[in-house]
Coordinates of C-alpha atoms in Angstrom, one line a residue:
M1 CA -29.6 -17.2 -119.0
T2 CA -26.4 -19.4 -119.1
V3 CA -23.9 -18.1 -122.7
S4 CA -20.3 -20.5 -124.3
T5 CA -17.6 -18.8 -125.8
E6 CA -16.6 -21.9 -128.5
G7 CA -20.0 -22.0 -130.4
T8 CA -23.2 -24.0 -130.2
A9 CA -25.6 -21.7 -126.4
T10 CA -26.0 -25.6 -125.3
V11 CA -22.5 -26.7 -124.8
L12 CA -21.2 -25.3 -121.4
P13 CA -17.6 -26.9 -120.1
P14 CA -18.3 -28.6 -116.4
G15 CA -14.3 -29.8 -115.8
G16 CA -11.2 -28.5 -114.7
P17 CA -8.1 -27.0 -117.4
A18 CA -8.5 -29.6 -119.0
A19 CA -11.9 -30.4 -119.6
P20 CA -12.5 -30.5 -123.0
A21 CA -16.1 -28.0 -123.9
R22 CA -19.7 -30.4 -123.2
P23 CA -23.0 -30.9 -122.8
I24 CA -24.5 -31.6 -119.6
P25 CA -23.7 -35.4 -118.0
A26 CA -27.3 -37.5 -116.7
A27 CA -26.3 -36.7 -113.8
G28 CA -26.5 -32.9 -113.7
R29 CA -30.4 -33.2 -115.6
G30 CA -31.4 -36.2 -112.4
V31 CA -31.0 -32.7 -110.3
G32 CA -33.0 -30.6 -112.2
S33 CA -32.7 -28.3 -115.1
R34 CA -29.6 -25.6 -115.4
G35 CA -31.4 -23.2 -114.0
T36 CA -31.6 -25.6 -110.8
L37 CA -28.5 -26.6 -110.5
L38 CA -27.1 -22.1 -111.0
L39 CA -28.7 -21.5 -108.2
L40 CA -27.7 -24.0 -105.9
E41 CA -24.3 -23.1 -107.3
A42 CA -25.1 -19.6 -106.0
A43 CA -26.8 -21.1 -103.1
V44 CA -23.5 -22.9 -101.7
A45 CA -21.1 -19.7 -102.9
F46 CA -22.8 -17.8 -100.4
A47 CA -23.4 -19.5 -97.3
A48 CA -20.3 -20.6 -98.0
A49 CA -18.5 -17.4 -98.0
L50 CA -20.7 -16.8 -94.2
V51 CA -19.3 -19.8 -93.1
L52 CA -15.8 -17.6 -92.3
P53 CA -17.2 -14.8 -90.8
L54 CA -18.9 -15.8 -88.9
L55 CA -16.9 -18.8 -87.3
A56 CA -13.8 -15.6 -86.7
R57 CA -16.4 -14.1 -84.5
G58 CA -15.9 -16.4 -81.4
F59 CA -12.3 -15.5 -81.5
N60 CA -11.0 -13.6 -78.0
F61 CA -8.2 -11.2 -79.4
N62 CA -7.0 -8.6 -79.5
P63 CA -7.2 -7.3 -82.9
L64 CA -4.1 -4.1 -82.0
D65 CA -1.8 -6.2 -80.8
R66 CA 0.2 -8.1 -83.5
I67 CA 0.6 -11.8 -81.9
A68 CA -3.2 -11.7 -81.2
Q69 CA -3.3 -10.6 -85.5
V70 CA -0.6 -13.8 -86.4
S71 CA -3.1 -16.1 -84.3
G72 CA -6.3 -14.7 -85.4
L73 CA -4.7 -14.8 -89.6
A74 CA -3.5 -18.3 -89.0
A75 CA -7.3 -19.7 -86.7
I76 CA -8.9 -18.7 -90.4
Q77 CA -7.2 -20.1 -92.7
L78 CA -6.4 -23.5 -90.8
R79 CA -10.2 -23.4 -91.2
F80 CA -10.4 -22.6 -94.7
A81 CA -7.7 -25.4 -95.6
L82 CA -9.7 -27.7 -93.7
I83 CA -13.2 -27.0 -95.5
G84 CA -11.8 -26.5 -98.7
L85 CA -10.2 -29.8 -97.9
L86 CA -13.1 -31.0 -97.5
L87 CA -15.0 -30.0 -100.6
I88 CA -12.3 -30.5 -102.3
G89 CA -12.6 -34.5 -100.9
A90 CA -16.1 -34.9 -102.1
V91 CA -14.9 -34.2 -105.4
A92 CA -12.3 -37.1 -105.2
L93 CA -15.3 -39.3 -103.8
A94 CA -17.5 -38.4 -106.3
V95 CA -15.1 -40.7 -109.2
R96 CA -15.0 -43.6 -106.5
L97 CA -19.5 -43.8 -106.3
R98 CA -21.0 -45.4 -109.0
G99 CA -19.4 -45.0 -111.7
G100 CA -18.5 -41.0 -110.5
R101 CA -22.4 -40.0 -111.8
H102 CA -22.0 -37.4 -109.6
F103 CA -18.5 -36.1 -110.5
D104 CA -20.1 -32.8 -112.3
L105 CA -22.3 -32.2 -110.0
A106 CA -19.8 -32.4 -106.7
T107 CA -17.0 -29.8 -109.6
R108 CA -19.5 -27.6 -109.3
F109 CA -20.4 -27.4 -105.9
A110 CA -17.6 -28.2 -104.4
S111 CA -15.9 -24.9 -106.6
A112 CA -19.0 -22.6 -105.8
G113 CA -18.4 -23.7 -102.1
L114 CA -13.9 -22.7 -102.8
A115 CA -14.7 -19.2 -104.5
G116 CA -17.4 -18.2 -101.0
L117 CA -14.8 -19.3 -99.0
A118 CA -11.7 -17.5 -100.4
S119 CA -14.2 -14.0 -100.3
G120 CA -15.1 -14.9 -96.5
F121 CA -11.2 -15.4 -95.3
V122 CA -11.5 -11.7 -95.9
A123 CA -14.5 -11.1 -94.6
A124 CA -13.0 -12.8 -91.2
G125 CA -10.2 -11.0 -91.2
A126 CA -12.5 -8.0 -91.4
V127 CA -14.3 -9.8 -88.3
V128 CA -10.7 -9.9 -86.7
A129 CA -10.4 -6.3 -87.0
L130 CA -13.1 -5.1 -86.2
H131 CA -13.2 -7.2 -83.2
G132 CA -14.0 -4.7 -80.0
T133 CA -15.8 -1.6 -81.6
P134 CA -19.0 -1.2 -83.4
W135 CA -17.7 1.3 -85.6
P136 CA -16.8 0.7 -89.7
M137 CA -13.7 1.0 -90.7
F138 CA -12.2 5.0 -90.8
G139 CA -15.3 5.5 -87.8
L140 CA -16.9 8.6 -89.4
N141 CA -13.6 9.9 -90.6
G142 CA -12.7 10.9 -94.3
D143 CA -14.8 8.1 -97.3
S144 CA -16.6 6.0 -94.3
G145 CA -17.4 9.4 -92.8
R146 CA -19.2 10.8 -95.9
I147 CA -21.0 8.3 -97.1
V148 CA -22.4 7.3 -93.8
E149 CA -23.7 10.7 -93.3
W150 CA -25.1 10.9 -97.6
A151 CA -27.0 7.1 -96.4
H152 CA -28.4 8.5 -93.7
A153 CA -30.4 11.1 -94.9
V154 CA -31.5 9.5 -97.9
A155 CA -32.5 7.1 -95.4
N156 CA -34.4 10.1 -93.8
G157 CA -35.8 11.7 -97.3
R158 CA -33.4 14.2 -97.8
P159 CA -31.4 14.0 -100.6
S160 CA -27.8 13.5 -100.4
G161 CA -24.2 15.7 -99.9
S162 CA -23.6 15.0 -103.6
P163 CA -26.2 13.7 -106.5
V164 CA -23.4 12.4 -108.7
Y165 CA -21.7 9.8 -105.5
P166 CA -23.8 6.5 -106.9
P167 CA -27.6 6.2 -104.9
A168 CA -27.1 2.1 -104.7
P169 CA -24.8 2.3 -101.8
L170 CA -26.7 5.0 -100.6
H171 CA -29.7 3.6 -99.7
T172 CA -28.4 0.1 -99.3
L173 CA -26.8 1.1 -96.0
G174 CA -30.0 3.4 -95.5
Y175 CA -32.2 0.4 -95.6
Y176 CA -30.1 -1.9 -94.0
A177 CA -29.6 1.2 -90.8
E178 CA -33.1 0.9 -90.5
W179 CA -33.5 -2.9 -90.7
F180 CA -31.4 -4.4 -88.6
R181 CA -29.4 -1.5 -86.8
G182 CA -32.1 1.0 -85.8
G183 CA -31.2 3.7 -88.6
N184 CA -27.9 4.1 -86.7
T185 CA -25.6 4.6 -90.1
A186 CA -22.7 4.1 -88.5
Y187 CA -22.7 0.9 -87.4
A188 CA -24.8 -0.5 -90.0
F189 CA -21.9 0.3 -92.5
K190 CA -19.1 -1.5 -90.6
D191 CA -21.9 -4.7 -91.2
L192 CA -22.1 -4.1 -94.5
Q193 CA -18.1 -3.7 -95.2
I194 CA -18.2 -7.4 -93.9
L195 CA -21.3 -8.2 -96.4
G196 CA -19.7 -6.7 -99.7
A197 CA -16.5 -8.4 -98.4
A198 CA -18.1 -12.1 -97.8
A199 CA -19.9 -11.6 -101.0
F200 CA -16.9 -10.7 -103.8
G201 CA -16.2 -14.1 -104.8
P202 CA -19.3 -15.3 -105.1
L203 CA -20.9 -12.7 -107.0
V204 CA -17.6 -13.1 -109.6
Y205 CA -17.5 -17.2 -110.1
L206 CA -20.9 -16.8 -111.1
S207 CA -20.6 -14.3 -113.3
W208 CA -17.9 -16.4 -114.7
R209 CA -20.6 -19.4 -114.8
L210 CA -22.0 -17.2 -117.9
L211 CA -19.2 -18.3 -119.6
L212 CA -17.3 -20.7 -118.3
G213 CA -17.6 -24.1 -116.5
P214 CA -17.0 -24.3 -112.9
V215 CA -13.7 -25.3 -112.4
R216 CA -12.3 -23.1 -115.3
A217 CA -14.6 -19.3 -113.7
L218 CA -12.7 -20.2 -110.4
A219 CA -9.8 -20.1 -111.7
F220 CA -9.2 -18.3 -115.1
G221 CA -12.3 -15.0 -113.4
V222 CA -12.1 -15.3 -109.4
A223 CA -8.5 -16.2 -109.6
P224 CA -7.1 -13.1 -110.7
A225 CA -10.6 -11.0 -109.0
F226 CA -8.3 -11.3 -105.4
A227 CA -5.8 -9.3 -106.9
L228 CA -8.8 -6.4 -106.1
I229 CA -10.7 -7.5 -103.6
D230 CA -11.2 -4.5 -100.8
A231 CA -13.3 -5.1 -97.5
Y232 CA -13.4 -0.7 -96.8
K233 CA -16.0 -0.6 -99.5
P234 CA -16.3 -3.6 -100.7
Y235 CA -19.0 -3.0 -103.6
S236 CA -16.9 -0.5 -106.3
Q237 CA -14.2 -3.6 -106.6
S238 CA -17.2 -5.9 -107.2
V239 CA -18.6 -4.4 -109.8
L240 CA -15.7 -4.1 -111.4
V241 CA -15.0 -7.8 -112.1
V242 CA -18.8 -8.5 -111.9
L243 CA -18.8 -6.0 -115.2
V244 CA -15.7 -7.5 -117.4
P245 CA -17.8 -10.7 -117.3
V246 CA -21.6 -9.8 -117.7
L247 CA -20.1 -7.1 -120.8
V248 CA -18.3 -10.5 -123.2
A249 CA -21.1 -12.0 -122.0
M250 CA -23.1 -9.5 -123.3
V251 CA -20.8 -9.2 -126.7
V252 CA -21.9 -12.6 -127.0
S253 CA -24.7 -13.0 -127.4
L254 CA -25.0 -10.8 -129.7
S255 CA -22.4 -11.8 -131.3
R256 CA -25.5 -14.6 -132.2
S257 CA -28.6 -12.8 -131.8
G258 CA -29.3 -12.7 -135.1
T259 CA -29.6 -16.9 -135.6
Q260 CA -31.8 -16.6 -132.2
G261 CA -36.1 -17.3 -131.8
W262 CA -37.0 -13.4 -131.2
R263 CA -38.4 -14.8 -127.4
P264 CA -35.6 -15.4 -125.2
L265 CA -33.3 -12.9 -127.4
L266 CA -35.4 -9.4 -125.9
L267 CA -35.5 -11.6 -123.2
K268 CA -31.7 -12.1 -122.4
G269 CA -31.4 -8.1 -124.5
A270 CA -33.0 -6.5 -121.3
G271 CA -31.8 -8.9 -118.8
F272 CA -28.7 -7.8 -120.2
G273 CA -30.0 -4.0 -119.5
A274 CA -31.2 -4.1 -116.4
L275 CA -28.1 -6.2 -114.5
L276 CA -25.9 -3.1 -116.3
G277 CA -28.4 -0.4 -114.8
V278 CA -27.6 -2.0 -110.9
L279 CA -24.1 -2.0 -111.6
F280 CA -24.3 0.9 -112.9
L281 CA -26.8 2.8 -109.5
T282 CA -23.1 1.2 -107.4
Y283 CA -20.2 1.9 -109.1
S284 CA -20.2 4.6 -113.0
G285 CA -16.4 4.3 -112.9
W286 CA -15.7 1.9 -114.6
F287 CA -18.4 1.9 -117.5
L288 CA -16.7 5.7 -118.4
W289 CA -13.6 3.5 -118.8
S290 CA -14.5 0.6 -120.7
A291 CA -17.0 2.3 -123.0
A292 CA -14.8 2.8 -126.0
G293 CA -13.1 -1.1 -126.2
V294 CA -16.8 -2.6 -125.6
L295 CA -18.3 -0.6 -128.0
F296 CA -15.5 -1.5 -130.2
A297 CA -16.5 -5.8 -129.8
A298 CA -20.7 -4.6 -130.0
L299 CA -19.4 -3.3 -133.2
L300 CA -17.0 -5.7 -134.2
Y301 CA -19.7 -8.9 -133.3
F302 CA -23.0 -7.5 -134.2
P303 CA -24.5 -10.6 -136.7
W304 CA -24.1 -7.8 -140.1
R305 CA -23.6 -11.3 -142.1
D306 CA -26.3 -12.7 -140.6
G307 CA -28.8 -10.9 -143.7
R308 CA -31.1 -8.0 -142.6
L309 CA -33.1 -10.2 -140.5
G310 CA -30.3 -10.6 -138.5
R311 CA -29.8 -6.9 -138.0
I312 CA -33.2 -6.1 -137.5
K313 CA -32.6 -9.1 -134.6
G314 CA -29.5 -7.5 -134.1
A315 CA -31.0 -4.1 -133.1
A316 CA -33.9 -5.0 -131.0
F317 CA -30.9 -7.1 -128.8
L318 CA -29.2 -3.5 -128.3
G319 CA -32.2 -1.5 -128.5
A320 CA -33.9 -4.1 -125.3
S321 CA -30.6 -3.7 -122.9
M322 CA -30.5 -0.4 -123.4
A323 CA -34.6 -0.4 -123.2
A324 CA -34.1 -1.9 -119.6
F325 CA -30.7 0.2 -118.5
L326 CA -32.7 3.4 -118.3
V327 CA -35.3 2.6 -116.5
V328 CA -33.7 1.6 -113.7
A329 CA -30.3 4.1 -114.4
G330 CA -31.8 6.7 -116.3
R331 CA -31.9 9.4 -114.0
Y332 CA -28.3 8.9 -112.4
L333 CA -27.5 8.9 -116.0
M334 CA -28.1 12.3 -116.4
V335 CA -27.5 13.0 -113.8
M336 CA -23.7 11.9 -114.4
L337 CA -24.1 13.9 -118.1
T338 CA -25.1 17.1 -116.2
E339 CA -23.8 17.6 -113.0
G340 CA -21.1 15.3 -113.0
Q341 CA -19.0 17.1 -116.1
T342 CA -19.1 20.0 -114.0
T343 CA -17.9 17.8 -110.3
K344 CA -13.8 17.8 -110.1
D345 CA -11.9 16.3 -108.7
Y346 CA -8.8 19.0 -107.5
N347 CA -7.5 16.0 -104.4
F348 CA -4.2 15.1 -105.7
R349 CA -3.3 11.6 -104.3
F350 CA 0.6 9.1 -103.5
D351 CA -0.2 8.0 -107.8
N352 CA -0.9 11.1 -109.1
F353 CA 3.3 11.7 -108.5
T354 CA 3.7 8.2 -110.5
D355 CA 4.9 7.2 -114.1
P356 CA 1.3 7.4 -115.6
A357 CA 2.7 4.0 -117.6
Y358 CA 2.6 1.7 -113.8
Y359 CA -0.7 0.3 -113.0
L360 CA 0.6 -3.3 -112.3
M361 CA 1.1 -2.3 -108.1
W362 CA -2.2 0.0 -106.3
R363 CA -0.3 1.1 -102.6
T364 CA -3.6 2.6 -102.3
D365 CA -4.4 6.5 -101.0
M366 CA -2.3 6.0 -97.7
P367 CA 1.3 4.1 -98.8
G368 CA 3.1 4.0 -95.9
K369 CA 6.7 4.0 -95.8
V370 CA 7.4 4.8 -99.5
G371 CA 11.4 4.1 -101.1
E372 CA 11.8 4.4 -104.8
W373 CA 8.5 4.1 -106.8
P374 CA 7.9 2.2 -108.5
L375 CA 10.7 -0.1 -108.0
P376 CA 13.2 -0.4 -110.8
G377 CA 12.5 -3.3 -113.0
E378 CA 15.6 -5.3 -115.6
Y379 CA 14.1 -3.9 -118.9
G380 CA 13.9 -0.8 -118.6
G381 CA 12.6 0.5 -115.9
V382 CA 10.1 -2.3 -116.1
G383 CA 10.0 -5.9 -113.9
L384 CA 9.9 -9.4 -115.3
F385 CA 6.0 -9.2 -113.6
A386 CA 5.3 -6.5 -117.1
L387 CA 6.7 -8.4 -118.9
V388 CA 4.8 -11.0 -119.0
T389 CA 1.8 -10.1 -118.5
F390 CA 2.2 -7.7 -121.7
A391 CA 3.6 -10.8 -123.1
G392 CA 0.1 -12.5 -121.7
L393 CA -2.1 -9.8 -123.8
G394 CA -0.5 -10.5 -126.9
A395 CA -0.5 -14.6 -126.6
A396 CA -3.7 -14.3 -125.5
I397 CA -5.2 -12.3 -128.5
W398 CA -2.8 -14.5 -130.6
L399 CA -5.3 -17.5 -128.8
G400 CA -7.8 -16.1 -129.6
I401 CA -8.6 -13.6 -131.7
A402 CA -11.7 -15.0 -132.9
K403 CA -13.2 -15.3 -129.9
P404 CA -14.9 -12.4 -128.7
M405 CA -15.0 -12.8 -124.5
V406 CA -10.5 -12.3 -125.9
V407 CA -11.3 -9.2 -128.1
T408 CA -13.8 -7.9 -125.8
I409 CA -11.3 -8.1 -122.3
A410 CA -8.1 -6.2 -124.7
A411 CA -10.4 -3.5 -126.1
M412 CA -11.4 -3.0 -122.6
F413 CA -8.6 -3.0 -121.7
I414 CA -6.7 -0.8 -124.2
S415 CA -10.1 2.0 -124.1
A416 CA -8.9 2.1 -120.1
W417 CA -5.0 2.7 -120.9
V418 CA -6.7 5.5 -123.3
M419 CA -8.0 7.1 -120.9
R420 CA -6.1 7.3 -118.5
M421 CA -3.5 8.6 -120.6
Y422 CA -6.1 11.2 -121.6
I423 CA -7.0 12.2 -119.0
A424 CA -3.5 12.1 -117.0
S425 CA -2.6 14.6 -120.4
H426 CA -4.7 17.3 -119.5
M427 CA -3.9 17.0 -115.7
Y428 CA -1.8 19.8 -115.3
E429 CA -4.2 23.0 -117.4
T430 CA -7.1 21.5 -115.5
Q431 CA -5.3 21.0 -112.4
T432 CA -7.8 17.8 -112.0
V433 CA -7.2 14.2 -111.3
Q434 CA -10.5 12.1 -112.0
L435 CA -9.6 9.8 -110.8
Y436 CA -7.8 8.5 -113.8
T437 CA -5.5 6.7 -110.8
R438 CA -8.2 4.7 -110.8
T439 CA -8.3 3.0 -114.1
N440 CA -5.4 0.9 -112.3
N441 CA -7.7 -1.7 -110.9
Q442 CA -9.3 -1.6 -113.7
L443 CA -6.1 -2.0 -116.1
L444 CA -5.0 -4.9 -113.6
Y445 CA -7.7 -7.5 -114.0
C446 CA -7.9 -6.8 -117.6
G447 CA -4.1 -8.0 -117.9
L448 CA -4.5 -10.8 -115.6
L449 CA -7.6 -12.2 -117.1
L450 CA -6.0 -12.4 -120.3
C451 CA -3.3 -13.9 -119.2
A452 CA -5.2 -16.1 -117.3
L453 CA -6.7 -17.3 -120.8
V454 CA -3.9 -18.3 -122.5
V455 CA -3.7 -20.9 -120.3
H456 CA -7.0 -21.7 -120.8
L457 CA -6.9 -21.0 -124.5
V458 CA -4.1 -23.4 -124.3
S459 CA -5.0 -26.4 -122.3
Q460 CA -8.7 -26.4 -124.8
R461 CA -6.4 -27.1 -127.4
M462 CA -3.9 -29.7 -125.4
A463 CA -8.3 -31.5 -124.1
A464 CA -9.2 -31.3 -128.0
R465 CA -5.9 -33.0 -129.2
R466 CA -6.2 -35.6 -125.9
A467 CA -10.4 -35.9 -127.1
Q468 CA -8.5 -37.9 -130.5
P469 CA -6.0 -40.4 -129.0
T470 CA -3.8 -41.6 -132.7
A471 CA -5.2 -44.9 -134.3
D472 CA -1.1 -46.8 -132.8
A473 CA -0.4 -45.0 -130.0
E474 CA -3.4 -46.8 -127.3
P475 CA -4.3 -44.4 -124.1
A476 CA -3.0 -46.3 -121.1
A477 CA -5.7 -46.7 -118.7
G478 CA -6.8 -43.7 -116.4
A479 CA -5.1 -41.2 -118.9
G480 CA -6.5 -39.5 -122.6
G481 CA -4.3 -38.6 -125.7
S482 CA -1.2 -38.0 -126.4
G483 CA -0.1 -38.7 -122.8
F484 CA -2.4 -36.3 -120.8
P485 CA -4.3 -37.9 -117.3
G486 CA -7.5 -37.2 -117.5
R487 CA -10.3 -35.1 -116.6
E488 CA -10.8 -35.8 -113.1
G489 CA -7.0 -36.0 -112.4
A490 CA -6.8 -32.3 -114.1
V491 CA -10.1 -31.1 -111.5
I492 CA -9.0 -32.2 -108.4
G493 CA -5.2 -30.8 -108.8
A494 CA -6.4 -27.5 -110.1
M495 CA -9.0 -27.3 -107.4
C496 CA -6.0 -28.6 -104.4
A497 CA -4.5 -25.3 -106.1
L498 CA -6.5 -23.2 -106.2
L499 CA -7.2 -23.8 -102.2
L500 CA -3.9 -22.6 -101.4
L501 CA -3.1 -20.1 -104.3
L502 CA -6.5 -18.3 -102.9
G503 CA -6.1 -18.6 -99.1
T504 CA -2.4 -17.1 -99.1
V505 CA -3.9 -13.9 -101.0
S506 CA -6.7 -13.4 -99.2
S507 CA -4.8 -14.0 -95.8
S508 CA -2.3 -11.0 -97.5
M509 CA -5.3 -8.9 -98.8
A510 CA -6.7 -9.3 -94.9
D511 CA -3.6 -8.9 -93.6
R512 CA -3.5 -5.1 -94.9
Y513 CA -6.3 -4.3 -92.9
M514 CA -4.9 -5.6 -89.6
P515 CA -5.0 -2.7 -87.1
A516 CA -1.6 -0.2 -86.9
K517 CA -0.5 2.6 -86.2
E518 CA 0.2 3.6 -89.8
N519 CA 0.1 5.8 -93.2
T520 CA -1.2 2.8 -94.7
Y521 CA -4.6 1.0 -94.9
R522 CA -4.0 -0.8 -91.2
I523 CA -4.3 3.3 -89.6
L524 CA -8.5 2.9 -90.9
P525 CA -9.3 0.2 -88.7
W526 CA -6.7 1.2 -85.9
V527 CA -8.7 3.8 -86.2
S528 CA -11.9 2.2 -85.1
H529 CA -10.8 1.3 -82.4
T530 CA -10.4 4.9 -80.3
I531 CA -13.4 6.5 -81.0
T532 CA -16.5 7.2 -77.8
E533 CA -18.8 5.0 -78.9
Q534 CA -22.9 6.7 -78.6
D535 CA -22.9 6.1 -75.1
G536 CA -20.0 7.5 -74.1
S537 CA -17.7 4.6 -73.3
C538 CA -14.3 3.2 -75.1
P539 CA -14.6 0.5 -77.9
K540 CA -13.4 -2.7 -75.7
Y541 CA -9.4 -2.9 -76.9
A542 CA -8.9 1.2 -76.9
P543 CA -5.7 2.2 -76.5
G544 CA -5.1 2.5 -73.3
G545 CA -8.8 2.6 -72.5
T546 CA -8.4 5.9 -74.0
C547 CA -10.2 7.9 -77.4
S548 CA -11.9 10.9 -78.4
K549 CA -14.6 11.7 -80.2
D550 CA -12.9 11.4 -84.5
G551 CA -10.1 9.0 -82.2
D552 CA -6.6 9.4 -82.4
Q553 CA -4.9 10.8 -86.1
S554 CA -2.2 11.3 -84.3
W555 CA -1.7 9.3 -87.9
L556 CA -0.9 12.3 -89.7
S557 CA 2.0 13.4 -88.3
F558 CA 3.6 10.5 -90.9
I559 CA 2.5 11.5 -93.7
R560 CA 3.7 15.4 -93.0

């Protein structure tokens, strides 16, 4: 199910930031159908995501020693860079061999591989952080402990402790524990934290491939998502970064439904509905923040102008989507509409005492040492990053006002902003939080996407100009029109830049889980190394060789 945003449904831009949209080349058709190629891309992405975690299992570091942590991050980075350079080298080699016939194919697989490697980096960091302990991050404390307990109950045919908690993670953990860990959901959760972080890159890459070519999906979809990657509870952020492109692709398909045949129309609608149902069962919060914006985009791009038959087809597309969604997630939706209304969140966190208009950086529920927050900015207390984000939002709407992709993402941003302020404005009256600060992640992701889409839209215009050189300005060999270099150079250059960007970001996100006794997310794996194992022994690197049932909780004194 591949959708293009550039006019015809058979056009998909396969190249990089300066690549015009064009049909799949003959080389791609020689390997198989478009669906087969996408399956191969998926296989490459998921395989690449497992390489670094598997290699990290052979490291012999004390994960509680800071020098060992730095050495571990450097060892992962070295392997990430070498494998990434091999992928880029394969693309460069494809330019030279057989007249570049396999260039697009190499680009596909290299882009998929880089997406997998990037999230595999973060997963490998989790392997290093938890080396020597069988427990998941934070052991049986906090959210980790509740998830482990509820999954154990579900696996044994009992109801979980919270009917409104998304059931998919609990069932997944319960079944995985039964199949691979002898029913031990605690030890199994460690595996799924690592595997969930590894799957992040491939999932977001494949979602954006519904809309963009390989390098564009990597640059304008995957790269912004890495501001949100999470190894503690990876499923919630994974749902967000997948949900945005899936909803955009659905709106694009809706806009074209009036001219499509009945069979593909209904199959696409049912496919989107089923996929959204699975995402809803995995984490439902993003649906609440996005609902108003997506409804606006759907009404705007409904095939009103395609005549009576077109409007019937549009309604049929939405009906098939809704039917499939209800089949997959209808029961849980009813639970959320009934019991969800009476579930109250009274847990005031760090961000609930922060200016609600500030969303650009989430310091988590354990922010560490905090001075003035938000950090003072140069323009009325607002920093440069915020100004660039807002300017990018405006520029994206200006350049892409007629494109469903841009309008839908902008509408989701505005929807989350309004919901955030609505809930926060009632916080004093109700003395409840209702997770409104979690809109931080959606606002940041949509803002970064809109900034990236400015580059995407500008590069498309540049590519269009390059494809139409003036009669009196013949381009030099190896260059495009208007003095721009060829597409191959743009692809390889973009991949080199993305290799450095994703490697640096992944290292930073992996480092925030390196064990340390402080009031940040680093305390999560630290506690895991101080909990008595089920056979009564202490984890290999327990400080001083001592451990306890709940682990070291003395860090709580840091927040009192």
